[in-house]
Short mmCIF file of C-alpha atoms in Angstrom, two decimals:
data_model
loop_
_atom_site.label_atom_id
_atom_site.label_comp_id
_atom_site.label_asym_id
_atom_site.label_seq_id
_atom_site.Cartn_x
_atom_site.Cartn_y
_atom_site.Cartn_z
CA ARG A 19 56.96 64.88 -113.85
CA VAL A 20 57.62 62.99 -110.87
CA LEU A 21 55.03 60.35 -112.04
CA ASN A 22 57.41 60.13 -115.21
CA GLU A 23 60.27 59.73 -113.56
CA LEU A 24 58.92 57.36 -111.07
CA LYS A 25 57.51 55.09 -114.13
CA HIS A 26 61.12 55.58 -115.97
CA ASN A 27 62.83 54.29 -112.56
CA GLU A 28 60.52 51.24 -112.36
CA LYS A 29 61.20 50.54 -116.06
CA ALA A 30 64.77 50.74 -115.55
CA SER A 31 64.45 48.60 -112.58
CA THR A 32 62.31 45.91 -114.42
CA SER A 33 64.82 46.34 -117.31
CA TYR A 34 67.51 45.64 -114.97
CA GLU A 35 66.11 42.89 -113.34
CA HIS A 36 65.17 41.22 -116.85
CA SER A 37 68.84 41.63 -117.90
CA GLN A 38 70.12 39.98 -114.91
CA GLU A 39 67.48 36.76 -115.08
CA ILE A 40 68.57 36.75 -118.82
CA GLU A 41 72.58 36.82 -117.81
CA SER A 42 71.68 33.88 -115.24
CA LEU A 43 69.76 31.84 -117.62
CA LYS A 44 72.72 32.36 -120.20
CA HIS A 45 75.07 31.01 -117.66
CA THR A 46 72.85 28.45 -117.11
CA ILE A 47 72.71 27.11 -120.46
CA SER A 48 76.02 27.37 -121.00
CA GLU A 49 76.66 25.16 -117.79
CA TYR A 50 74.36 22.79 -119.43
CA LEU A 51 75.94 22.95 -122.79
CA LYS A 52 79.44 22.13 -121.48
CA GLU A 53 78.24 19.18 -119.57
CA LYS A 54 76.52 17.66 -122.38
CA GLU A 55 79.52 17.95 -124.39
CA SER A 56 81.10 16.18 -121.58
CA PHE A 57 78.76 13.50 -121.84
CA GLU A 58 79.03 13.29 -125.45
CA ARG A 59 83.20 12.87 -125.01
CA LYS A 60 82.43 10.16 -122.38
CA ILE A 61 80.08 8.32 -124.84
CA ALA A 62 82.30 8.58 -127.79
CA ILE A 63 84.89 6.97 -125.62
CA LEU A 64 82.92 4.40 -124.44
CA LYS A 65 81.51 3.42 -127.75
CA ASP A 66 85.23 3.34 -128.83
CA ASP A 67 86.37 1.07 -125.68
CA LEU A 68 83.34 -1.08 -126.33
CA GLN A 69 84.39 -1.61 -129.85
CA LYS A 70 88.02 -2.74 -129.00
CA GLU A 71 86.63 -4.86 -126.20
CA GLU A 72 84.32 -6.83 -129.02
CA SER A 73 87.28 -6.77 -131.38
CA ARG A 74 89.41 -8.37 -128.70
CA ASN A 75 86.57 -10.78 -128.17
CA ILE A 76 86.33 -11.81 -131.64
CA ASP A 77 89.90 -12.24 -131.98
CA ARG A 78 90.02 -14.41 -128.87
CA GLU A 79 87.26 -16.56 -130.09
CA LEU A 80 89.02 -17.14 -133.49
CA ALA A 81 91.89 -18.20 -131.70
CA LEU A 82 90.15 -20.52 -129.38
CA GLU A 83 88.05 -21.82 -132.57
CA LYS A 84 91.54 -22.73 -134.04
CA GLU A 85 93.05 -24.13 -131.29
CA VAL A 86 89.94 -26.31 -131.16
CA ASN A 87 90.08 -27.37 -134.41
CA GLU A 88 93.95 -28.24 -133.92
CA LEU A 89 93.25 -30.19 -130.84
CA ASN A 90 90.27 -32.13 -132.57
CA ASN A 91 92.78 -33.29 -135.44
CA ILE A 92 95.15 -34.38 -132.96
CA VAL A 93 92.60 -36.30 -131.23
CA PHE A 94 91.20 -37.68 -134.72
CA LYS A 95 94.87 -38.52 -135.71
CA ARG A 96 95.47 -40.42 -132.32
CA ASN A 97 92.28 -42.35 -132.77
CA GLN A 98 93.12 -43.17 -136.41
CA SER A 99 96.47 -44.33 -135.25
CA ALA A 100 95.23 -46.72 -132.42
CA GLN A 101 92.72 -47.73 -134.98
CA THR A 102 95.31 -48.49 -137.68
CA VAL A 103 97.45 -50.55 -134.87
CA HIS A 104 94.55 -52.62 -134.39
CA MET A 105 93.96 -53.47 -138.00
CA LEU A 106 97.64 -54.57 -138.58
CA THR A 107 98.63 -58.21 -138.75
CA LYS A 108 99.73 -59.85 -135.41
CA PRO A 109 103.67 -59.92 -135.48
CA GLN A 110 105.72 -62.90 -136.67
CA VAL A 111 106.43 -65.42 -133.89
CA PHE A 112 110.29 -65.65 -133.79
CA TYR A 113 110.50 -67.85 -130.77
CA ASN A 114 108.83 -71.09 -130.54
CA HIS A 115 107.92 -72.03 -126.92
CA ALA A 116 106.99 -75.41 -127.25
CA THR A 117 110.64 -76.27 -128.66
CA ARG A 118 112.29 -73.46 -126.86
CA GLN A 119 113.96 -72.31 -130.26
CA ALA A 120 114.08 -69.22 -131.79
CA LEU A 121 113.20 -69.49 -135.42
CA GLY A 122 114.41 -67.78 -138.27
#
């Protein structure tokens, strides 16, 4: 009978140790899951921030391309105007330097 009680106490002690270990493992798993969820939230936020930044960069790039095109048009028009001026006939002389008289 004493032997049975001793075996029963050992089983109870072992069972208690196992239940304590199980509770400890459950707590550890719970902490890991919370940490995982936190990382997933951070990843989602970072992905969202990255997409917003990429969108802003695309908008900036499009605006810069538009500005470059506008500036190229201005330069082209100015060059065209300069070319046109050189193509014009020379103005009529309204003053004769030889006779020192105005013509017209």
